[in-house]
DNA sequence: CGCTTACTGGGAATGATTCTCATGAGCGAT
DNA sequence: ATCGCTCATGAGAATCATTCCCAGTAAGCG
């Protein structure tokens, strides 16, 4: 399942992800690459995005429509846990520390007797940049 | 879009939701109702579940596969904001207060200059009951 | 009781993701 | 540099949840 060999397709998928600082869907990435004239298959894009996510070098969130979106988060902090503040207008995302949330989650789980805790925390808003473009 | 008329189908969908204290997918509810001998269409199940969610009497979360799951949360606290601690084994869910998270979210958004904040917070774990059934 | 209008449900359409499998390309061995 | 063994690739088909379409049905007001 994990892609291990260094191939041209792996590179261009990684590059396409890195080229944006927001979350992008597999379909988006595929469309971009094709538009840029690259020969690549949709299956391959899915494979690599999922592989990146599994390795921890990309983060995944599911948008409201259930479409999975990916964001390149660098090899640097693999394994570190963080959350995102995502602009619902331009897709740009900030990495944020979740200290207080982690503590609250652990506490809550303990109170109810739950173990093997995991959680999803995503913040959505409109960034300062997009605010000016938007009405009201 | 919102269903306003009192129909038999609306009742049985609501009952099917209330019959469980965990999150259930539209497909699940549909299968249950059909298995129980009710004549109902899949479209209708989707319509009512979404309508309940819009009215705030049901909560929605998207599981890992992007499948939407619904839970009946009563007419009582419509409009009140709460989160869930869900057992990933039996599906049972507890409603939890998110006070600290709300504050952290607001604070974080302000620091980055984001407005119109919204967030998704879900906790997953294994409940005390299921813990005994599981290995390790 | 009859009429209007909203609800219903079967099936087709959509859209994302996964599967299949023949072809093509890494890369270690020679 | 070449060979060969695998694993990666990609086109299209398959799958699956969800939505759309629309003719038939029923709610509830008058």
mmCIF file of C-alpha atoms (C1' of nucleotides) in Angstrom:
data_model
loop_
_atom_site.group_PDB
_atom_site.id
_atom_site.type_symbol
_atom_site.label_atom_id
_atom_site.label_comp_id
_atom_site.label_asym_id
_atom_site.label_seq_id
_atom_site.Cartn_x
_atom_site.Cartn_y
_atom_site.Cartn_z
ATOM 1 C CA UNK A 1 0.000 0.000 0.000
ATOM 2 C CA UNK A 2 2.767 2.427 0.853
ATOM 3 C CA UNK A 3 4.653 3.712 -2.133
ATOM 4 C CA UNK A 4 8.335 3.199 -1.546
ATOM 5 C CA UNK A 5 10.060 3.627 -4.852
ATOM 6 C CA UNK A 6 11.209 7.061 -5.974
ATOM 7 C CA UNK A 7 9.275 7.835 -9.116
ATOM 8 C CA UNK A 8 8.625 10.889 -11.224
ATOM 9 C CA UNK A 9 4.938 10.784 -10.355
ATOM 10 C CA UNK A 10 5.638 10.808 -6.664
ATOM 11 C CA UNK A 11 7.651 13.978 -7.093
ATOM 12 C CA UNK A 12 5.110 15.872 -9.100
ATOM 13 C CA UNK A 13 2.310 14.984 -6.711
ATOM 14 C CA UNK A 14 4.439 16.172 -3.808
ATOM 15 C CA UNK A 15 5.344 19.340 -5.672
ATOM 16 C CA UNK A 16 1.735 20.045 -6.500
ATOM 17 C CA UNK A 17 0.832 19.760 -2.840
ATOM 18 C CA UNK A 18 3.711 21.933 -1.703
ATOM 19 C CA UNK A 19 2.825 24.603 -4.224
ATOM 20 C CA UNK A 20 -0.193 25.608 -2.145
ATOM 21 C CA UNK A 21 -0.463 26.435 1.535
ATOM 22 C CA UNK A 22 -4.014 25.209 1.811
ATOM 23 C CA UNK A 23 -5.893 21.938 1.656
ATOM 24 C CA UNK A 24 -6.512 20.454 -1.785
ATOM 25 C CA UNK A 25 -8.543 17.499 -2.927
ATOM 26 C CA UNK A 26 -7.179 14.632 -4.971
ATOM 27 C CA UNK A 27 -9.343 15.793 -7.850
ATOM 28 C CA UNK A 28 -7.860 19.287 -7.631
ATOM 29 C CA UNK A 29 -4.323 18.007 -7.673
ATOM 30 C CA UNK A 30 -5.109 15.712 -10.557
ATOM 31 C CA UNK A 31 -6.688 18.531 -12.567
ATOM 32 C CA UNK A 32 -3.721 20.826 -11.885
ATOM 33 C CA UNK A 33 -1.179 18.258 -12.963
ATOM 34 C CA UNK A 34 -3.058 17.429 -16.117
ATOM 35 C CA UNK A 35 -3.512 21.123 -16.892
ATOM 36 C CA UNK A 36 0.227 21.560 -16.444
ATOM 37 C CA UNK A 37 0.733 18.934 -19.111
ATOM 38 C CA UNK A 38 1.829 16.050 -16.925
ATOM 39 C CA UNK A 39 0.862 12.537 -17.843
ATOM 40 C CA UNK A 40 -0.478 11.007 -14.661
ATOM 41 C CA UNK A 41 -3.423 8.878 -13.673
ATOM 42 C CA UNK A 42 -6.060 9.690 -11.105
ATOM 43 C CA UNK A 43 -5.358 6.440 -9.264
ATOM 44 C CA UNK A 44 -1.749 7.431 -8.880
ATOM 45 C CA UNK A 45 -2.651 10.783 -7.372
ATOM 46 C CA UNK A 46 -4.885 9.048 -4.826
ATOM 47 C CA UNK A 47 -2.210 6.493 -4.028
ATOM 48 C CA UNK A 48 0.446 9.091 -3.319
ATOM 49 C CA UNK A 49 -1.749 11.431 -1.332
ATOM 50 C CA UNK A 50 -2.821 8.571 0.890
ATOM 51 C CA UNK A 51 0.724 7.394 1.171
ATOM 52 C CA UNK A 52 1.870 10.861 2.247
ATOM 53 C CA UNK A 53 -0.887 10.978 4.814
ATOM 54 C CA UNK A 54 0.079 7.572 6.168
ATOM 55 C CA UNK A 55 3.691 8.690 6.503
ATOM 56 C CA UNK A 56 2.577 11.795 8.339
ATOM 57 C CA UNK A 57 4.055 14.253 5.843
ATOM 58 C CA UNK A 58 0.589 15.374 4.776
ATOM 59 C CA UNK A 59 -2.530 16.095 6.822
ATOM 60 C CA UNK A 60 -6.040 15.164 5.791
ATOM 61 C CA UNK A 61 -9.362 16.678 6.589
ATOM 62 C CA UNK A 62 -12.764 15.875 5.195
ATOM 63 C CA UNK A 63 -14.665 18.914 4.051
ATOM 64 C CA UNK A 64 -18.416 19.187 4.522
ATOM 65 C CA UNK A 65 -19.166 17.203 1.369
ATOM 66 C CA UNK A 66 -17.122 14.285 2.559
ATOM 67 C CA UNK A 67 -14.402 15.050 0.047
ATOM 68 C CA UNK A 68 -10.934 14.371 1.429
ATOM 69 C CA UNK A 69 -8.466 17.239 1.220
ATOM 70 C CA UNK A 70 -4.726 17.062 1.764
ATOM 71 C CA UNK A 71 -2.079 19.546 2.811
ATOM 72 C CA UNK A 72 1.679 19.188 2.757
ATOM 73 C CA UNK A 73 3.077 19.725 6.243
ATOM 74 C CA UNK A 74 6.732 18.972 5.719
ATOM 75 C CA UNK A 75 8.993 16.161 6.809
ATOM 76 C CA UNK A 76 10.075 18.286 9.746
ATOM 77 C CA UNK A 77 7.469 17.570 12.375
ATOM 78 C CA UNK A 78 6.351 14.058 11.500
ATOM 79 C CA UNK A 79 4.561 12.570 14.461
ATOM 80 C CA UNK A 80 3.924 15.932 16.097
ATOM 81 C CA UNK A 81 0.299 16.555 16.712
ATOM 82 C CA UNK A 82 -1.270 19.767 15.497
ATOM 83 C CA UNK A 83 -4.518 21.178 14.208
ATOM 84 C CA UNK A 84 -5.537 23.658 11.542
ATOM 85 C CA UNK A 85 -7.286 26.932 11.192
ATOM 86 C CA UNK A 86 -8.596 26.880 7.649
ATOM 87 C CA UNK A 87 -9.960 29.750 5.587
ATOM 88 C CA UNK A 88 -13.201 28.503 4.112
ATOM 89 C CA UNK A 89 -12.882 31.012 1.317
ATOM 90 C CA UNK A 90 -9.377 30.636 -0.073
ATOM 91 C CA UNK A 91 -8.435 27.334 1.541
ATOM 92 C CA UNK A 92 -5.321 28.746 3.174
ATOM 93 C CA UNK A 93 -4.470 27.029 6.466
ATOM 94 C CA UNK A 94 -2.503 27.874 9.592
ATOM 95 C CA UNK A 95 -1.037 25.218 11.840
ATOM 96 C CA UNK A 96 -2.069 25.736 15.415
ATOM 97 C CA UNK A 97 -1.084 24.245 18.746
ATOM 98 C CA UNK A 98 -3.815 22.324 20.469
ATOM 99 C CA UNK A 99 -2.455 22.109 24.021
ATOM 100 C CA UNK A 100 -5.602 23.154 25.880
ATOM 101 C CA UNK A 101 -7.723 20.926 23.678
ATOM 102 C CA UNK A 102 -5.560 17.882 24.268
ATOM 103 C CA UNK A 103 -5.847 18.356 28.005
ATOM 104 C CA UNK A 104 -9.586 18.878 27.849
ATOM 105 C CA UNK A 105 -9.995 15.800 25.662
ATOM 106 C CA UNK A 106 -7.986 13.583 27.977
ATOM 107 C CA UNK A 107 -9.886 14.848 31.004
ATOM 108 C CA UNK A 108 -13.273 14.369 29.400
ATOM 109 C CA UNK A 109 -12.469 10.861 28.251
ATOM 110 C CA UNK A 110 -11.296 9.920 31.720
ATOM 111 C CA UNK A 111 -14.486 11.219 33.287
ATOM 112 C CA UNK A 112 -16.582 8.965 31.052
ATOM 113 C CA UNK A 113 -14.294 5.974 31.317
ATOM 114 C CA UNK A 114 -13.216 5.955 27.676
ATOM 115 C CA UNK A 115 -9.779 4.755 26.632
ATOM 116 C CA UNK A 116 -7.637 4.769 23.478
ATOM 117 C CA UNK A 117 -8.630 8.318 22.856
ATOM 118 C CA UNK A 118 -8.358 10.050 19.520
ATOM 119 C CA UNK A 119 -9.885 13.255 18.292
ATOM 120 C CA UNK A 120 -10.495 15.496 15.337
ATOM 121 C CA UNK A 121 -10.370 19.234 15.804
ATOM 122 C CA UNK A 122 -10.585 21.642 12.900
ATOM 123 C CA UNK A 123 -11.208 25.366 12.967
ATOM 124 C CA UNK A 124 -12.812 27.128 10.025
ATOM 125 C CA UNK A 125 -13.101 30.840 9.410
ATOM 126 C CA UNK A 126 -12.355 33.598 6.963
ATOM 127 C CA UNK A 127 -8.799 34.880 6.914
ATOM 128 C CA UNK A 128 -7.923 38.547 7.184
ATOM 129 C CA UNK A 129 -7.111 38.665 3.523
ATOM 130 C CA UNK A 130 -10.399 37.271 2.284
ATOM 131 C CA UNK A 131 -12.365 39.334 4.761
ATOM 132 C CA UNK A 132 -11.856 42.413 2.614
ATOM 133 C CA UNK A 133 -13.192 40.723 -0.512
ATOM 134 C CA UNK A 134 -16.338 39.569 1.171
ATOM 135 C CA UNK A 135 -19.568 41.470 1.862
ATOM 136 C CA UNK A 136 -20.710 42.304 5.386
ATOM 137 C CA UNK B 1 -36.059 21.470 1.736
ATOM 138 C CA UNK B 2 -37.311 21.314 5.283
ATOM 139 C CA UNK B 3 -40.033 18.773 5.833
ATOM 140 C CA UNK B 4 -42.999 20.395 7.542
ATOM 141 C CA UNK B 5 -45.917 18.062 7.214
ATOM 142 C CA UNK B 6 -46.471 15.312 9.782
ATOM 143 C CA UNK B 7 -46.185 12.037 7.916
ATOM 144 C CA UNK B 8 -45.877 8.415 8.867
ATOM 145 C CA UNK B 9 -42.431 8.256 7.297
ATOM 146 C CA UNK B 10 -41.175 11.139 9.354
ATOM 147 C CA UNK B 11 -42.221 9.325 12.523
ATOM 148 C CA UNK B 12 -40.598 6.036 11.726
ATOM 149 C CA UNK B 13 -37.334 7.697 10.741
ATOM 150 C CA UNK B 14 -37.344 9.629 13.983
ATOM 151 C CA UNK B 15 -38.161 6.492 15.953
ATOM 152 C CA UNK B 16 -35.405 4.554 14.256
ATOM 153 C CA UNK B 17 -32.933 7.259 15.242
ATOM 154 C CA UNK B 18 -34.172 7.461 18.820
ATOM 155 C CA UNK B 19 -33.963 3.702 19.202
ATOM 156 C CA UNK B 20 -30.158 3.907 19.368
ATOM 157 C CA UNK B 21 -27.929 6.090 21.498
ATOM 158 C CA UNK B 22 -25.144 6.152 18.921
ATOM 159 C CA UNK B 23 -24.544 7.608 15.482
ATOM 160 C CA UNK B 24 -26.145 5.808 12.550
ATOM 161 C CA UNK B 25 -25.801 6.312 8.823
ATOM 162 C CA UNK B 26 -28.702 6.897 6.475
ATOM 163 C CA UNK B 27 -28.011 3.522 4.944
ATOM 164 C CA UNK B 28 -28.209 1.862 8.355
ATOM 165 C CA UNK B 29 -31.514 3.492 9.195
ATOM 166 C CA UNK B 30 -32.886 2.579 5.797
ATOM 167 C CA UNK B 31 -31.839 -1.050 6.175
ATOM 168 C CA UNK B 32 -33.339 -1.239 9.656
ATOM 169 C CA UNK B 33 -36.659 0.159 8.564
ATOM 170 C CA UNK B 34 -36.874 -2.123 5.584
ATOM 171 C CA UNK B 35 -35.894 -5.105 7.718
ATOM 172 C CA UNK B 36 -38.663 -4.137 10.139
ATOM 173 C CA UNK B 37 -41.089 -4.371 7.252
ATOM 174 C CA UNK B 38 -41.681 -0.682 6.659
ATOM 175 C CA UNK B 39 -42.263 0.594 3.172
ATOM 176 C CA UNK B 40 -40.004 3.605 2.813
ATOM 177 C CA UNK B 41 -37.644 4.935 0.183
ATOM 178 C CA UNK B 42 -33.980 5.712 0.595
ATOM 179 C CA UNK B 43 -34.540 9.266 -0.599
ATOM 180 C CA UNK B 44 -37.067 9.806 2.139
ATOM 181 C CA UNK B 45 -34.686 8.617 4.825
ATOM 182 C CA UNK B 46 -32.037 11.028 3.570
ATOM 183 C CA UNK B 47 -34.533 13.863 3.407
ATOM 184 C CA UNK B 48 -35.702 13.425 6.983
ATOM 185 C CA UNK B 49 -32.292 12.900 8.487
ATOM 186 C CA UNK B 50 -31.047 16.077 6.841
ATOM 187 C CA UNK B 51 -34.157 17.890 7.907
ATOM 188 C CA UNK B 52 -33.664 16.798 11.526
ATOM 189 C CA UNK B 53 -30.070 17.975 11.343
ATOM 190 C CA UNK B 54 -31.131 21.346 9.945
ATOM 191 C CA UNK B 55 -33.650 21.780 12.749
ATOM 192 C CA UNK B 56 -30.975 20.923 15.274
ATOM 193 C CA UNK B 57 -32.762 17.898 16.723
ATOM 194 C CA UNK B 58 -30.131 15.576 15.302
ATOM 195 C CA UNK B 59 -26.356 15.901 15.160
ATOM 196 C CA UNK B 60 -24.208 14.839 12.249
ATOM 197 C CA UNK B 61 -20.649 13.696 12.063
ATOM 198 C CA UNK B 62 -18.726 12.291 9.135
ATOM 199 C CA UNK B 63 -16.935 9.081 9.903
ATOM 200 C CA UNK B 64 -13.532 8.307 8.462
ATOM 201 C CA UNK B 65 -14.971 7.025 5.187
ATOM 202 C CA UNK B 66 -16.840 10.233 4.556
ATOM 203 C CA UNK B 67 -20.142 8.580 5.380
ATOM 204 C CA UNK B 68 -22.511 10.886 7.256
ATOM 205 C CA UNK B 69 -23.883 9.547 10.521
ATOM 206 C CA UNK B 70 -26.770 10.996 12.530
ATOM 207 C CA UNK B 71 -27.783 10.896 16.158
ATOM 208 C CA UNK B 72 -31.015 11.985 17.762
ATOM 209 C CA UNK B 73 -30.301 14.597 20.405
ATOM 210 C CA UNK B 74 -33.807 15.563 21.467
ATOM 211 C CA UNK B 75 -35.883 18.676 21.012
ATOM 212 C CA UNK B 76 -34.714 19.842 24.419
ATOM 213 C CA UNK B 77 -31.494 21.656 23.730
ATOM 214 C CA UNK B 78 -31.963 22.890 20.182
ATOM 215 C CA UNK B 79 -29.430 25.556 19.449
ATOM 216 C CA UNK B 80 -27.154 24.621 22.307
ATOM 217 C CA UNK B 81 -23.671 23.794 21.193
ATOM 218 C CA UNK B 82 -22.147 20.537 22.292
ATOM 219 C CA UNK B 83 -19.703 17.910 21.132
ATOM 220 C CA UNK B 84 -19.522 14.128 21.324
ATOM 221 C CA UNK B 85 -17.379 11.432 22.774
ATOM 222 C CA UNK B 86 -18.029 8.453 20.537
ATOM 223 C CA UNK B 87 -17.160 4.826 21.137
ATOM 224 C CA UNK B 88 -15.506 3.620 17.973
ATOM 225 C CA UNK B 89 -16.455 0.074 18.815
ATOM 226 C CA UNK B 90 -20.168 0.125 19.640
ATOM 227 C CA UNK B 91 -21.033 3.568 18.303
ATOM 228 C CA UNK B 92 -22.466 4.774 21.601
ATOM 229 C CA UNK B 93 -22.005 8.510 22.181
ATOM 230 C CA UNK B 94 -21.882 10.876 25.135
ATOM 231 C CA UNK B 95 -22.681 14.535 24.859
ATOM 232 C CA UNK B 96 -19.941 16.672 26.283
ATOM 233 C CA UNK B 97 -19.504 20.314 27.109
ATOM 234 C CA UNK B 98 -16.890 22.119 25.077
ATOM 235 C CA UNK B 99 -16.360 25.267 27.113
ATOM 236 C CA UNK B 100 -12.548 25.240 27.155
ATOM 237 C CA UNK B 101 -12.439 24.383 23.474
ATOM 238 C CA UNK B 102 -14.738 27.229 22.496
ATOM 239 C CA UNK B 103 -12.526 29.695 24.348
ATOM 240 C CA UNK B 104 -9.354 28.289 22.839
ATOM 241 C CA UNK B 105 -10.885 28.390 19.358
ATOM 242 C CA UNK B 106 -11.992 31.998 19.681
ATOM 243 C CA UNK B 107 -8.610 33.008 21.021
ATOM 244 C CA UNK B 108 -6.691 31.213 18.309
ATOM 245 C CA UNK B 109 -8.823 32.686 15.544
ATOM 246 C CA UNK B 110 -8.326 36.182 16.919
ATOM 247 C CA UNK B 111 -4.564 35.738 17.022
ATOM 248 C CA UNK B 112 -4.499 34.856 13.311
ATOM 249 C CA UNK B 113 -7.052 37.460 12.298
ATOM 250 C CA UNK B 114 -9.728 35.012 11.212
ATOM 251 C CA UNK B 115 -13.403 35.847 11.540
ATOM 252 C CA UNK B 116 -16.736 34.020 11.231
ATOM 253 C CA UNK B 117 -15.308 31.149 13.164
ATOM 254 C CA UNK B 118 -16.744 27.670 13.146
ATOM 255 C CA UNK B 119 -15.270 24.408 14.287
ATOM 256 C CA UNK B 120 -15.650 20.666 14.387
ATOM 257 C CA UNK B 121 -14.561 18.774 17.463
ATOM 258 C CA UNK B 122 -15.184 15.095 17.926
ATOM 259 C CA UNK B 123 -13.649 12.718 20.429
ATOM 260 C CA UNK B 124 -13.300 9.033 19.697
ATOM 261 C CA UNK B 125 -12.383 6.256 22.081
ATOM 262 C CA UNK B 126 -13.482 2.924 23.453
ATOM 263 C CA UNK B 127 -16.125 3.017 26.167
ATOM 264 C CA UNK B 128 -15.764 1.237 29.486
ATOM 265 C CA UNK B 129 -18.193 -1.403 28.377
ATOM 266 C CA UNK B 130 -16.411 -2.312 25.160
ATOM 267 C CA UNK B 131 -13.024 -2.202 26.819
ATOM 268 C CA UNK B 132 -13.691 -5.570 28.455
ATOM 269 C CA UNK B 133 -14.523 -7.235 25.152
ATOM 270 C CA UNK B 134 -11.362 -6.078 23.473
ATOM 271 C CA UNK B 135 -7.865 -7.577 23.563
ATOM 272 C CA UNK B 136 -4.881 -5.784 25.044
ATOM 273 C "C1'" DC C 1 -65.530 15.481 0.779
ATOM 274 C "C1'" DG C 2 -62.638 17.566 -2.456
ATOM 275 C "C1'" DC C 3 -58.491 20.304 -3.712
ATOM 276 C "C1'" DT C 4 -54.237 22.015 -3.396
ATOM 277 C "C1'" DT C 5 -49.711 21.262 -2.384
ATOM 278 C "C1'" DA C 6 -46.137 18.944 -0.135
ATOM 279 C "C1'" DC C 7 -44.262 14.308 0.561
ATOM 280 C "C1'" DT C 8 -42.953 9.839 -1.284
ATOM 281 C "C1'" DG C 9 -40.129 6.435 -3.551
ATOM 282 C "C1'" DG C 10 -38.176 3.970 -7.546
ATOM 283 C "C1'" DG C 11 -34.764 4.438 -10.495
ATOM 284 C "C1'" DA C 12 -31.479 7.110 -12.957
ATOM 285 C "C1'" DA C 13 -27.649 10.362 -12.427
ATOM 286 C "C1'" DT C 14 -23.654 12.143 -10.073
ATOM 287 C "C1'" DG C 15 -19.218 12.303 -8.057
ATOM 288 C "C1'" DA C 16 -15.574 10.683 -5.229
ATOM 289 C "C1'" DT C 17 -12.852 6.839 -4.397
ATOM 290 C "C1'" DT C 18 -11.313 2.015 -5.211
ATOM 291 C "C1'" DC C 19 -10.307 -1.949 -8.028
ATOM 292 C "C1'" DT C 20 -8.269 -4.541 -11.930
ATOM 293 C "C1'" DC C 21 -4.759 -5.763 -14.682
ATOM 294 C "C1'" DA C 22 -1.814 -5.242 -18.632
ATOM 295 C "C1'" DT C 23 2.116 -2.176 -19.479
ATOM 296 C "C1'" DG C 24 6.041 0.537 -17.991
ATOM 297 C "C1'" DA C 25 9.769 1.992 -15.141
ATOM 298 C "C1'" DG C 26 13.075 1.685 -10.670
ATOM 299 C "C1'" DC C 27 17.139 -0.173 -9.168
ATOM 300 C "C1'" DG C 28 20.067 -3.963 -7.471
ATOM 301 C "C1'" DA C 29 22.673 -7.554 -9.496
ATOM 302 C "C1'" DT C 30 25.600 -8.947 -13.289
ATOM 303 C "C1'" DA D 1 25.723 -0.391 -19.494
ATOM 304 C "C1'" DT D 2 22.441 -4.183 -19.420
ATOM 305 C "C1'" DC D 3 19.259 -7.628 -17.489
ATOM 306 C "C1'" DG D 4 15.483 -8.920 -14.842
ATOM 307 C "C1'" DC D 5 12.634 -8.974 -11.027
ATOM 308 C "C1'" DT D 6 9.260 -6.272 -8.881
ATOM 309 C "C1'" DC D 7 6.697 -2.717 -7.881
ATOM 310 C "C1'" DA D 8 4.432 1.495 -9.759
ATOM 311 C "C1'" DT D 9 1.437 3.283 -13.251
ATOM 312 C "C1'" DG D 10 -2.903 4.534 -15.515
ATOM 313 C "C1'" DA D 11 -7.161 3.721 -18.252
ATOM 314 C "C1'" DG D 12 -11.413 2.269 -17.540
ATOM 315 C "C1'" DA D 13 -14.683 -0.372 -14.955
ATOM 316 C "C1'" DA D 14 -16.742 -1.045 -10.500
ATOM 317 C "C1'" DT D 15 -18.442 0.533 -6.073
ATOM 318 C "C1'" DC D 16 -20.887 3.335 -2.857
ATOM 319 C "C1'" DA D 17 -23.026 7.172 -0.708
ATOM 320 C "C1'" DT D 18 -25.795 10.740 -1.928
ATOM 321 C "C1'" DT D 19 -28.742 13.606 -4.984
ATOM 322 C "C1'" DC D 20 -31.948 14.317 -8.696
ATOM 323 C "C1'" DC D 21 -36.230 13.591 -11.293
ATOM 324 C "C1'" DC D 22 -40.946 13.074 -11.560
ATOM 325 C "C1'" DA D 23 -45.226 10.767 -11.598
ATOM 326 C "C1'" DG D 24 -48.163 8.973 -7.967
ATOM 327 C "C1'" DT D 25 -49.979 9.566 -3.115
ATOM 328 C "C1'" DA D 26 -51.587 11.562 1.032
ATOM 329 C "C1'" DA D 27 -52.045 15.701 4.586
ATOM 330 C "C1'" DG D 28 -54.943 18.893 6.120
ATOM 331 C "C1'" DC D 29 -57.535 23.190 5.126
ATOM 332 C "C1'" DG D 30 -61.930 24.891 3.639
#
